mmCIF file of C-alpha atoms in Angstrom:
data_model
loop_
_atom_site.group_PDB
_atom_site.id
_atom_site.type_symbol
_atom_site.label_atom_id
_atom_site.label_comp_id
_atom_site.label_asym_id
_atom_site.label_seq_id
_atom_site.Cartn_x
_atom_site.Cartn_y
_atom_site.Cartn_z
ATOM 1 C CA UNK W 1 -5.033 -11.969 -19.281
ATOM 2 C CA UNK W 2 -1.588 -11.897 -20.314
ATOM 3 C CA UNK W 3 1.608 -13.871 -19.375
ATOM 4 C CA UNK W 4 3.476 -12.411 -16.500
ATOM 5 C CA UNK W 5 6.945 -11.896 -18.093
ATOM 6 C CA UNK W 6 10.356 -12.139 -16.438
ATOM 7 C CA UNK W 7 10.685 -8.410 -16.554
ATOM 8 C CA UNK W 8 7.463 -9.031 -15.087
ATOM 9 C CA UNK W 9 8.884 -11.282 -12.350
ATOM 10 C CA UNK W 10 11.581 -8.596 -11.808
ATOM 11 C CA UNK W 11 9.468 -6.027 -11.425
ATOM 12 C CA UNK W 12 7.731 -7.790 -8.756
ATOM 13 C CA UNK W 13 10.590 -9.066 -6.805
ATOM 14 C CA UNK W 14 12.564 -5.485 -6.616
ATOM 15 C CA UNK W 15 9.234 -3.905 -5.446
ATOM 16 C CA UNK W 16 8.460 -6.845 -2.965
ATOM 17 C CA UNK W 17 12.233 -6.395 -1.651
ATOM 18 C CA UNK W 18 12.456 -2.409 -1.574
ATOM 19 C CA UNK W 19 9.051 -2.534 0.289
ATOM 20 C CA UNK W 20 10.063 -5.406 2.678
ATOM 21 C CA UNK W 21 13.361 -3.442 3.467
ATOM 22 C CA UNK W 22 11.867 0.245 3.677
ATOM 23 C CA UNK W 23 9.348 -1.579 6.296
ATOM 24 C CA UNK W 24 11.844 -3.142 8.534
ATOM 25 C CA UNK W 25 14.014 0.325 8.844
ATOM 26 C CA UNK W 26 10.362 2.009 9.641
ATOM 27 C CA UNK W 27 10.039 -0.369 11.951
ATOM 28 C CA UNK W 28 13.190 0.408 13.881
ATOM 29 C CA UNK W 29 12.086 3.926 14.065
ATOM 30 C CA UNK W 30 8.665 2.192 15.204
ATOM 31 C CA UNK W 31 6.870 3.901 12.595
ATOM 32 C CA UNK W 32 5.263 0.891 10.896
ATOM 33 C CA UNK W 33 2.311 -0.461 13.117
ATOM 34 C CA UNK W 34 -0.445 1.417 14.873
ATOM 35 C CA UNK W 35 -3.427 3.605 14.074
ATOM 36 C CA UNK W 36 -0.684 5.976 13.650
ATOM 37 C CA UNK W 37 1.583 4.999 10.934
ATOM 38 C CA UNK W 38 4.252 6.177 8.929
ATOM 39 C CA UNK W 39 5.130 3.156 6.977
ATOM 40 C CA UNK W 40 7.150 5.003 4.114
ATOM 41 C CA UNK W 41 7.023 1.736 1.948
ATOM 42 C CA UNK W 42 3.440 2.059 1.545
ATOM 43 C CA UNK W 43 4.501 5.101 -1.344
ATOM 44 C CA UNK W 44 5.291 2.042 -3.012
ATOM 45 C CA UNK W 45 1.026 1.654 -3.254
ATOM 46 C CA UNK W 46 0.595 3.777 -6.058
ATOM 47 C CA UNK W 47 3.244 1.592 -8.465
ATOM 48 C CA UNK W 48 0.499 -1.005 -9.659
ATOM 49 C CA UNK W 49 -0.966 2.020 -12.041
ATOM 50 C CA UNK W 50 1.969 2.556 -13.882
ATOM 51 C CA UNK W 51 3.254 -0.897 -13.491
ATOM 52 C CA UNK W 52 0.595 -3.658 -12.968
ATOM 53 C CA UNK W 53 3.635 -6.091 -12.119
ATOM 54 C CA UNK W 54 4.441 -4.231 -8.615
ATOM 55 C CA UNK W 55 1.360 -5.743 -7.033
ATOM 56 C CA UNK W 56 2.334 -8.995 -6.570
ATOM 57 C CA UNK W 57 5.412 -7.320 -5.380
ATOM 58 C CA UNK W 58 3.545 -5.354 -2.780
ATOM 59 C CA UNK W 59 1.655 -8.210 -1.286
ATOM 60 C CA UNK W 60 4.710 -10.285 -0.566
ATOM 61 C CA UNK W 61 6.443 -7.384 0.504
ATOM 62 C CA UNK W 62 3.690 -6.362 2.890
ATOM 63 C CA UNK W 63 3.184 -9.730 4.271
ATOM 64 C CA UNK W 64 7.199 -10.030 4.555
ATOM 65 C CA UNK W 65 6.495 -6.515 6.780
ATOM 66 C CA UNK W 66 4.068 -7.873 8.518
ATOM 67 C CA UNK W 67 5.484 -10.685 10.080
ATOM 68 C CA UNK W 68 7.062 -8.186 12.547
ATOM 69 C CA UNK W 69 3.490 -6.978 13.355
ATOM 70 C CA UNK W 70 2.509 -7.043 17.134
ATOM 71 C CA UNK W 71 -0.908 -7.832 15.808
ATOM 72 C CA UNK W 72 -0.052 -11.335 14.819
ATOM 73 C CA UNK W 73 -1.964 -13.206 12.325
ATOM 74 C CA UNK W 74 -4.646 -10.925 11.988
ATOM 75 C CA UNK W 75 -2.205 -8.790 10.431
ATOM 76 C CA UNK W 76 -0.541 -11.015 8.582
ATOM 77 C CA UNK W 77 -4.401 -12.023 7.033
ATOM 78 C CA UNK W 78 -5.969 -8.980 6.802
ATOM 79 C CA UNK W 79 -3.416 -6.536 6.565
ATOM 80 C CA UNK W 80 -1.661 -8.426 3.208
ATOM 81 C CA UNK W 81 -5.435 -8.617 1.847
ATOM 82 C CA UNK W 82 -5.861 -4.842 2.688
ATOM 83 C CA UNK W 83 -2.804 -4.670 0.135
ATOM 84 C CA UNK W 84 -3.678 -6.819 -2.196
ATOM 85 C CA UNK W 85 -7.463 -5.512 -3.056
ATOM 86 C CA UNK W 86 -5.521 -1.567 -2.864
ATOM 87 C CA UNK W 87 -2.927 -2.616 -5.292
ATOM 88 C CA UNK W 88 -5.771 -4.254 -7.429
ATOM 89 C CA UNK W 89 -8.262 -1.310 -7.657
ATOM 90 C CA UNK W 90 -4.831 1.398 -7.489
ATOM 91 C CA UNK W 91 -4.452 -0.504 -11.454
ATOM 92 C CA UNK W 92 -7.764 0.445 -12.275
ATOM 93 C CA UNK W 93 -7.496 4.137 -11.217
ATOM 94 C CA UNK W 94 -8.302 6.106 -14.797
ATOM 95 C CA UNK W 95 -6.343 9.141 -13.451
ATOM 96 C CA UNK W 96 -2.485 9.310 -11.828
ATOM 97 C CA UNK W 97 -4.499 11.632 -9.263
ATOM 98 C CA UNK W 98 -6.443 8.831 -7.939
ATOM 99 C CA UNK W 99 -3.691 6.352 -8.106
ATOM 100 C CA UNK W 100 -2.784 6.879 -4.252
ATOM 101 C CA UNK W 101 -6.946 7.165 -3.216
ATOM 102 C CA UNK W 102 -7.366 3.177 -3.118
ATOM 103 C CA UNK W 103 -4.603 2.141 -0.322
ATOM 104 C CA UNK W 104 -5.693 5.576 2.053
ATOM 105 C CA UNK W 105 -9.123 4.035 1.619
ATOM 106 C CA UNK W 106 -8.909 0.680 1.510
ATOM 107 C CA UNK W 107 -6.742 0.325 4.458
ATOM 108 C CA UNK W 108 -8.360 2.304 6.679
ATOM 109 C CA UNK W 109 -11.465 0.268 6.241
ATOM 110 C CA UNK W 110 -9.877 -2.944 6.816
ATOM 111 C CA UNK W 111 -7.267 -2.487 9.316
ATOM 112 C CA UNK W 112 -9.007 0.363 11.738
ATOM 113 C CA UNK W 113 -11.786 -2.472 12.536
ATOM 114 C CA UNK W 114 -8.293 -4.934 13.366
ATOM 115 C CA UNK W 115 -7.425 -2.709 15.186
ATOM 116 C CA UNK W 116 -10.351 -2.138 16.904
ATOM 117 C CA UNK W 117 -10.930 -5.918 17.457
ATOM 118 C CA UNK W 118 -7.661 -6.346 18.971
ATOM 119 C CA UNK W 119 -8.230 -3.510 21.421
ATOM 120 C CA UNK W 120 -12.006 -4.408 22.378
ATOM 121 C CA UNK W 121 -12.027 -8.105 21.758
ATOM 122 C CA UNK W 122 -15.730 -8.332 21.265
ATOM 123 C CA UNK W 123 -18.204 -5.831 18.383
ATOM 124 C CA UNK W 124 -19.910 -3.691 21.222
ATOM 125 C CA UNK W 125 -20.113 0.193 21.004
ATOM 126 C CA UNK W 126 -16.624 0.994 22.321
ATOM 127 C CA UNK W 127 -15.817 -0.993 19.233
ATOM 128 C CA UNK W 128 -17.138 1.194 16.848
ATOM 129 C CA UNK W 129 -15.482 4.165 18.841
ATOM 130 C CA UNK W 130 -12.288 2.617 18.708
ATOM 131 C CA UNK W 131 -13.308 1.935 15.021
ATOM 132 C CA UNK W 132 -13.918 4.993 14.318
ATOM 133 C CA UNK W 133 -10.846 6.920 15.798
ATOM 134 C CA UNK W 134 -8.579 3.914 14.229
ATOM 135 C CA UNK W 135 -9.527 5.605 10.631
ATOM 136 C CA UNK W 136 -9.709 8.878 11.723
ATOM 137 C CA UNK W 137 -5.928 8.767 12.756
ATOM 138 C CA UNK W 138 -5.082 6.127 10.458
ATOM 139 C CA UNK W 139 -5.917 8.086 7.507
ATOM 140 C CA UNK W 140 -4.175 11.538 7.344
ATOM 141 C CA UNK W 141 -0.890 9.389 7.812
ATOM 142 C CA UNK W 142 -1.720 6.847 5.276
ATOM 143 C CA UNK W 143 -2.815 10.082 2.817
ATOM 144 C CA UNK W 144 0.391 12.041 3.785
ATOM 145 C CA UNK W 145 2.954 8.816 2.913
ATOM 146 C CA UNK W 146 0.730 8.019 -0.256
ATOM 147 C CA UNK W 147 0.176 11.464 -2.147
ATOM 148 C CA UNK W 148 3.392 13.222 -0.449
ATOM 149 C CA UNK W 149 5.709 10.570 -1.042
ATOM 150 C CA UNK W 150 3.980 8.359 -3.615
ATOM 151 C CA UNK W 151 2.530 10.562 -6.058
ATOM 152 C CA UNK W 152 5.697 12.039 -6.997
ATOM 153 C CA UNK W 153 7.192 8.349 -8.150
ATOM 154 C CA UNK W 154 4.295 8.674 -10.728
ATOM 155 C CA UNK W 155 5.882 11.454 -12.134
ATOM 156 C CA UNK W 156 9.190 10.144 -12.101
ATOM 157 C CA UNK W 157 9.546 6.848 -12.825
ATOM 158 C CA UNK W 158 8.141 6.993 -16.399
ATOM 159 C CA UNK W 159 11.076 9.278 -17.032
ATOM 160 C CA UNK W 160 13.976 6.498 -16.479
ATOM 161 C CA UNK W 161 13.822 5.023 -19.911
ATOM 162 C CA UNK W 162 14.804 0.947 -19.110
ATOM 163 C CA UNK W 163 11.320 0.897 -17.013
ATOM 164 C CA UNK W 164 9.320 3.086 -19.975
ATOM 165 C CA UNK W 165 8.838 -0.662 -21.477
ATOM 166 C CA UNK W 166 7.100 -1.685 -18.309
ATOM 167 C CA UNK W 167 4.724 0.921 -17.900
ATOM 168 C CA UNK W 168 0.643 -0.293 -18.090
ATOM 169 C CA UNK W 169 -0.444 1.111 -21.994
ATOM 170 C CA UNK W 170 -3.748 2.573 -20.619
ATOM 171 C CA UNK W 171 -1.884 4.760 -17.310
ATOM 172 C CA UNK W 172 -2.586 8.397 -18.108
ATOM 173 C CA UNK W 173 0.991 9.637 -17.074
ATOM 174 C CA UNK W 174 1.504 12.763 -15.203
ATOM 175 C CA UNK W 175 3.150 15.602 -17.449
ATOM 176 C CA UNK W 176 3.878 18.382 -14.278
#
C-alpha cells in the first residue's frame, strides 16, 4: 500500500466538498433521498477508477449528505458504507465501462432493504415487497445519474493535464 500524498489529500477533500455541495442543492430540489433519487453527486461514484484518492473523498462527502437524510442514522451508517464498499470495488473495475456498475449495484442492495426497514419496521413479506420495489425504482435512477452523467467525467478528466499525474497507472482510459 502506498502513502496517501497531499495531492492525495487534495484530491480527496475537493471530491468530498463538490459531492457534499452538489448533494445539498439536490436536496433543495428534493432530489436526494427516496427510492427515487436523483442525487447528481453520486456521478462523482465512478472517480475512484481513475483516481483511487476520490474515495475517501466520497465517503465523507456522502456522510456530510447524509446528515440531511430523513432516514436518520440508518442512513448515516449504512448509506456512507453503501459508498464506501462502491467506491472500493468502482477501483477495481478492469474496464472504464464498468466503472459506474458497482455504486447502481451496490446501493441498491444496501439501501432498498433501509428503506424497506424504515417503511415496514419488522422482516415480514411486505418487507421483501417493499424490498423489492425499493431496487426496482432505485436503480434506473441510480444507472441514469451514474453512466449518463458519470461516465462521461471518465472521458474527460484524463484530458486536463494538472490531474493526468493523479490518474490510477492500471485505469484503462476511455479513448471515444
Amino acid at each position: 500500500m502506498r502513502k496517501f500524498s497531499v495531492r492525495d489529500l487534495t484530491i480527496a477533500a475537493m471530491v468530498a466538498a463538490l459531492y457534499t455541495v452538489m448533494g445539498y442543492f439536490a436536496n433543495i430540489f428534493g432530489l436526494d433521498f427516496g427510492v427515487v433519487q436523483f442525487r447528481f453527486a453520486e456521478a462523482l461514484t465512478v472517480l475512484p477508477f481513475l483516481f483511487p484518492a476520490a474515495a475517501p473523498g466520497l465517503v465523507v462527502g456522502c456522510f456530510l449528505t447524509n446528515l440531511l437524510s430523513p432516514y436518520g442514522p440508518l442512513d448515516w451508517l449504512f448509506g456512507t458504507l453503501a459508498t464506501a464498499i462502491a467506491a472500493y470495488l468502482t477501483m477495481k473495475m478492469p474496464k472504464w465501462y464498468l466503472a459506474a456498475l458497482p455504486p447502481v449495484i451496490v446501493n441498491a442492495l444496501i439501501l432498498s432493504p433501509m428503506w424497506a426497514w424504515t417503511e415496514i419496521g419488522a422482516i415480514t413479506p411486505a418487507f421483501w415487497t417493499a424490498c423489492g420495489w425499493n431496487a426496482l425504482t432505485f436503480i434506473p435512477t441510480e444507472a441514469a445519474v451514474c453512466y449518463v452523467l458519470g461516465t462521461p467525467l471518465l472521458k474527460l478528466l484524463p484530458k486536463i493535464s494538472v490531474l493526468r499525474p493523479a490518474l490510477r497507472q492500471t485505469a484503462q482510459i476511455p479513448t471515444m
